[in-house]
Tab-separated table of C-alpha atoms in Angstrom:
chain	number	residue	atom	x	y	z
A	1	UNK	CA	104.909	128.514	126.989
A	2	UNK	CA	108.026	126.572	125.996
A	3	UNK	CA	105.942	124.257	123.805
A	4	UNK	CA	104.380	127.240	122.033
A	5	UNK	CA	107.822	128.627	121.258
A	6	UNK	CA	109.050	125.278	119.941
A	7	UNK	CA	105.945	124.082	118.137
A	8	UNK	CA	103.940	127.020	116.876
A	9	UNK	CA	105.206	129.842	114.734
A	10	UNK	CA	103.337	133.096	114.160
A	11	UNK	CA	103.378	133.625	110.385
A	12	UNK	CA	101.386	136.585	109.074
A	13	UNK	CA	99.098	136.317	112.111
A	14	UNK	CA	98.468	132.609	111.525
A	15	UNK	CA	99.224	129.941	114.095
A	16	UNK	CA	101.328	127.483	112.118
A	17	UNK	CA	102.810	124.072	112.946
A	18	UNK	CA	105.025	121.816	110.887
A	19	UNK	CA	104.835	118.039	111.201
A	20	UNK	CA	108.518	118.074	112.161
A	21	UNK	CA	107.523	119.581	115.532
A	22	UNK	CA	105.621	116.411	116.445
A	23	UNK	CA	108.774	114.865	117.936
A	24	UNK	CA	108.423	117.093	121.013
A	25	UNK	CA	105.630	115.219	122.861
A	26	UNK	CA	107.742	112.053	122.665
A	27	UNK	CA	110.710	113.931	124.063
A	28	UNK	CA	108.603	115.062	127.025
A	29	UNK	CA	107.321	111.507	127.594
A	30	UNK	CA	110.853	110.114	127.422
A	31	UNK	CA	111.916	112.759	129.925
A	32	UNK	CA	109.144	111.682	132.316
A	33	UNK	CA	110.283	108.059	131.939
A	34	UNK	CA	113.769	109.210	132.971
A	35	UNK	CA	112.715	111.343	135.938
A	36	UNK	CA	111.299	114.597	134.549
A	37	UNK	CA	108.397	116.029	136.559
A	38	UNK	CA	105.301	113.890	135.710
A	39	UNK	CA	103.260	117.055	135.124
A	40	UNK	CA	104.981	117.291	131.728
A	41	UNK	CA	103.033	114.236	130.622
A	42	UNK	CA	99.783	116.227	130.435
A	43	UNK	CA	101.386	118.662	127.983
A	44	UNK	CA	102.822	115.721	126.024
A	45	UNK	CA	99.371	114.089	125.825
A	46	UNK	CA	97.764	117.262	124.476
A	47	UNK	CA	100.521	117.868	121.940
A	48	UNK	CA	100.364	114.237	120.777
A	49	UNK	CA	96.618	114.570	120.282
A	50	UNK	CA	97.193	117.685	118.159
A	51	UNK	CA	99.740	115.827	116.030
A	52	UNK	CA	97.386	112.871	115.567
A	53	UNK	CA	94.549	115.222	114.587
A	54	UNK	CA	96.731	116.387	111.692
A	55	UNK	CA	96.287	112.844	110.338
A	56	UNK	CA	92.693	112.308	111.372
A	57	UNK	CA	91.348	115.501	109.789
A	58	UNK	CA	92.888	115.043	106.347
A	59	UNK	CA	91.006	113.478	103.455
A	60	UNK	CA	93.318	110.425	103.326
A	61	UNK	CA	94.159	110.241	107.062
A	62	UNK	CA	97.792	111.224	106.464
A	63	UNK	CA	99.274	114.401	107.910
A	64	UNK	CA	100.388	117.311	105.755
A	65	UNK	CA	103.775	118.932	106.178
A	66	UNK	CA	102.146	121.867	107.979
A	67	UNK	CA	98.830	123.170	109.265
A	68	UNK	CA	97.496	126.456	110.537
A	69	UNK	CA	95.036	126.591	113.414
A	70	UNK	CA	91.553	128.119	113.600
A	71	UNK	CA	91.955	130.479	110.694
A	72	UNK	CA	88.617	130.049	108.928
A	73	UNK	CA	86.053	130.010	111.694
A	74	UNK	CA	85.667	129.543	115.392
A	75	UNK	CA	84.670	125.897	114.870
A	76	UNK	CA	87.491	124.849	112.579
A	77	UNK	CA	90.527	123.462	114.358
A	78	UNK	CA	92.857	123.063	111.394
A	79	UNK	CA	93.335	124.513	107.965
A	80	UNK	CA	95.726	122.638	105.743
A	81	UNK	CA	98.167	124.957	104.089
A	82	UNK	CA	98.022	124.184	100.396
A	83	UNK	CA	101.681	124.886	99.728
A	84	UNK	CA	102.651	122.105	102.146
A	85	UNK	CA	99.714	119.692	101.929
A	86	UNK	CA	101.975	116.844	100.821
A	87	UNK	CA	102.877	113.887	103.035
A	88	UNK	CA	106.450	112.610	102.802
A	89	UNK	CA	106.109	109.674	105.254
A	90	UNK	CA	107.577	111.473	108.267
A	91	UNK	CA	108.280	109.649	111.566
A	92	UNK	CA	107.798	112.349	114.206
A	93	UNK	CA	104.198	111.576	115.183
A	94	UNK	CA	104.668	107.805	115.362
A	95	UNK	CA	107.841	108.379	117.394
A	96	UNK	CA	105.762	110.334	119.907
A	97	UNK	CA	103.039	107.659	119.868
A	98	UNK	CA	105.699	105.069	120.780
A	99	UNK	CA	107.026	107.074	123.732
A	100	UNK	CA	103.553	108.071	124.891
A	101	UNK	CA	102.493	104.425	124.900
A	102	UNK	CA	105.548	103.485	126.954
A	103	UNK	CA	104.900	106.309	129.420
A	104	UNK	CA	101.151	105.748	129.851
A	105	UNK	CA	100.342	102.230	128.587
A	106	UNK	CA	97.240	103.840	127.066
A	107	UNK	CA	96.048	101.679	124.140
A	108	UNK	CA	94.776	104.743	122.263
A	109	UNK	CA	98.356	105.414	121.120
A	110	UNK	CA	98.524	101.972	119.522
A	111	UNK	CA	95.091	102.537	117.968
A	112	UNK	CA	96.230	105.869	116.525
A	113	UNK	CA	99.413	104.246	115.222
A	114	UNK	CA	97.348	101.512	113.579
A	115	UNK	CA	95.167	104.092	111.830
A	116	UNK	CA	98.291	105.855	110.526
A	117	UNK	CA	99.806	102.570	109.358
A	118	UNK	CA	96.588	101.617	107.527
A	119	UNK	CA	96.581	105.014	105.789
A	120	UNK	CA	100.209	104.507	104.682
A	121	UNK	CA	99.267	101.076	103.345
A	122	UNK	CA	96.206	102.390	101.502
A	123	UNK	CA	97.607	105.596	100.031
A	124	UNK	CA	101.422	105.364	99.997
A	125	UNK	CA	102.144	101.747	99.126
A	126	UNK	CA	103.492	101.346	95.591
A	127	UNK	CA	105.229	98.560	93.729
A	128	UNK	CA	108.622	98.161	95.351
A	129	UNK	CA	107.967	100.249	98.458
A	130	UNK	CA	106.163	103.383	99.548
A	131	UNK	CA	105.901	106.904	98.159
A	132	UNK	CA	104.895	110.245	99.567
A	133	UNK	CA	101.688	111.789	98.316
A	134	UNK	CA	101.312	115.175	96.703
A	135	UNK	CA	98.266	116.327	98.677
A	136	UNK	CA	96.421	114.996	101.721
A	137	UNK	CA	93.433	116.998	100.481
A	138	UNK	CA	92.805	114.773	97.435
A	139	UNK	CA	90.457	111.782	97.699
A	140	UNK	CA	92.761	109.880	95.345
A	141	UNK	CA	96.156	111.504	95.798
A	142	UNK	CA	98.972	111.239	93.309
A	143	UNK	CA	102.315	109.864	94.446
A	144	UNK	CA	105.590	111.696	94.722
A	145	UNK	CA	108.184	109.559	92.941
A	146	UNK	CA	110.331	109.257	96.041
A	147	UNK	CA	110.541	107.285	99.268
A	148	UNK	CA	112.571	109.120	101.889
A	149	UNK	CA	115.077	106.891	103.707
A	150	UNK	CA	113.653	107.980	107.061
A	151	UNK	CA	110.455	106.091	106.265
A	152	UNK	CA	112.248	102.753	106.574
A	153	UNK	CA	114.818	103.854	109.153
A	154	UNK	CA	112.450	105.682	111.487
A	155	UNK	CA	108.724	105.627	110.660
A	156	UNK	CA	108.418	101.866	110.251
A	157	UNK	CA	110.834	101.212	113.133
A	158	UNK	CA	108.733	103.260	115.555
A	159	UNK	CA	105.541	101.611	114.307
A	160	UNK	CA	107.129	98.173	114.841
A	161	UNK	CA	108.199	99.128	118.364
A	162	UNK	CA	104.778	100.621	119.129
A	163	UNK	CA	103.107	97.282	118.341
A	164	UNK	CA	105.759	95.036	119.843
A	165	UNK	CA	106.133	94.191	123.492
A	166	UNK	CA	108.801	96.907	123.523
A	167	UNK	CA	110.409	95.951	126.817
A	168	UNK	CA	111.205	92.520	125.366
A	169	UNK	CA	112.649	94.053	122.190
A	170	UNK	CA	114.676	96.779	123.898
A	171	UNK	CA	114.764	98.647	127.164
A	172	UNK	CA	114.626	102.419	126.990
A	173	UNK	CA	116.239	102.371	130.426
A	174	UNK	CA	119.410	101.090	128.741
A	175	UNK	CA	119.167	102.623	125.252
A	176	UNK	CA	118.124	105.899	123.692
A	177	UNK	CA	117.450	106.735	120.055
A	178	UNK	CA	119.281	109.598	118.367
A	179	UNK	CA	117.405	111.891	115.975
A	180	UNK	CA	117.747	109.330	113.172
A	181	UNK	CA	116.367	106.471	115.330
A	182	UNK	CA	119.741	104.794	115.812
A	183	UNK	CA	120.156	103.106	119.187
A	184	UNK	CA	122.789	104.443	121.568
A	185	UNK	CA	123.572	102.786	124.904
A	186	UNK	CA	123.009	104.669	128.138
A	187	UNK	CA	126.059	104.101	130.346
A	188	UNK	CA	125.792	104.143	134.114
A	189	UNK	CA	127.748	106.967	135.671
């Protein structure tokens, strides 16, 4: 129930989720790594899968800013909301993939991260950097003339950590990331 309150908003009788909510599965996984009841990992796995599906079901394999659920037919899981079909290179899903991989060691999270990275390379890479795209519904999307700073500071950092031997790079037992992916030490009490 808590996840529904945090992740899904009822808007004109539509079930609606923003990409920004995709940080929550990683928070649950991090909590399990630090002693939260392991039963929370099942919820985190299901929420992470939902966030990844936002990427997988789009035309260019990049997630939109928001989706609604099951609004067209019984068989359709997602409907992309046209007003927010753009992708601005957000980090929340890859952050959750990183924490889910650490918590489970399940290679599917690295595979999903690789698919997301390849989509960024194919559709968002421009001369001098990366750019958001105007619509994940277009086969050949146009670019937004902007690269958000969080793409370098967070999205690429979490992808790097996902593919690295993370325990050799940093220990999440001794450090935690703030909401902008800056490392903060965990002090013993």
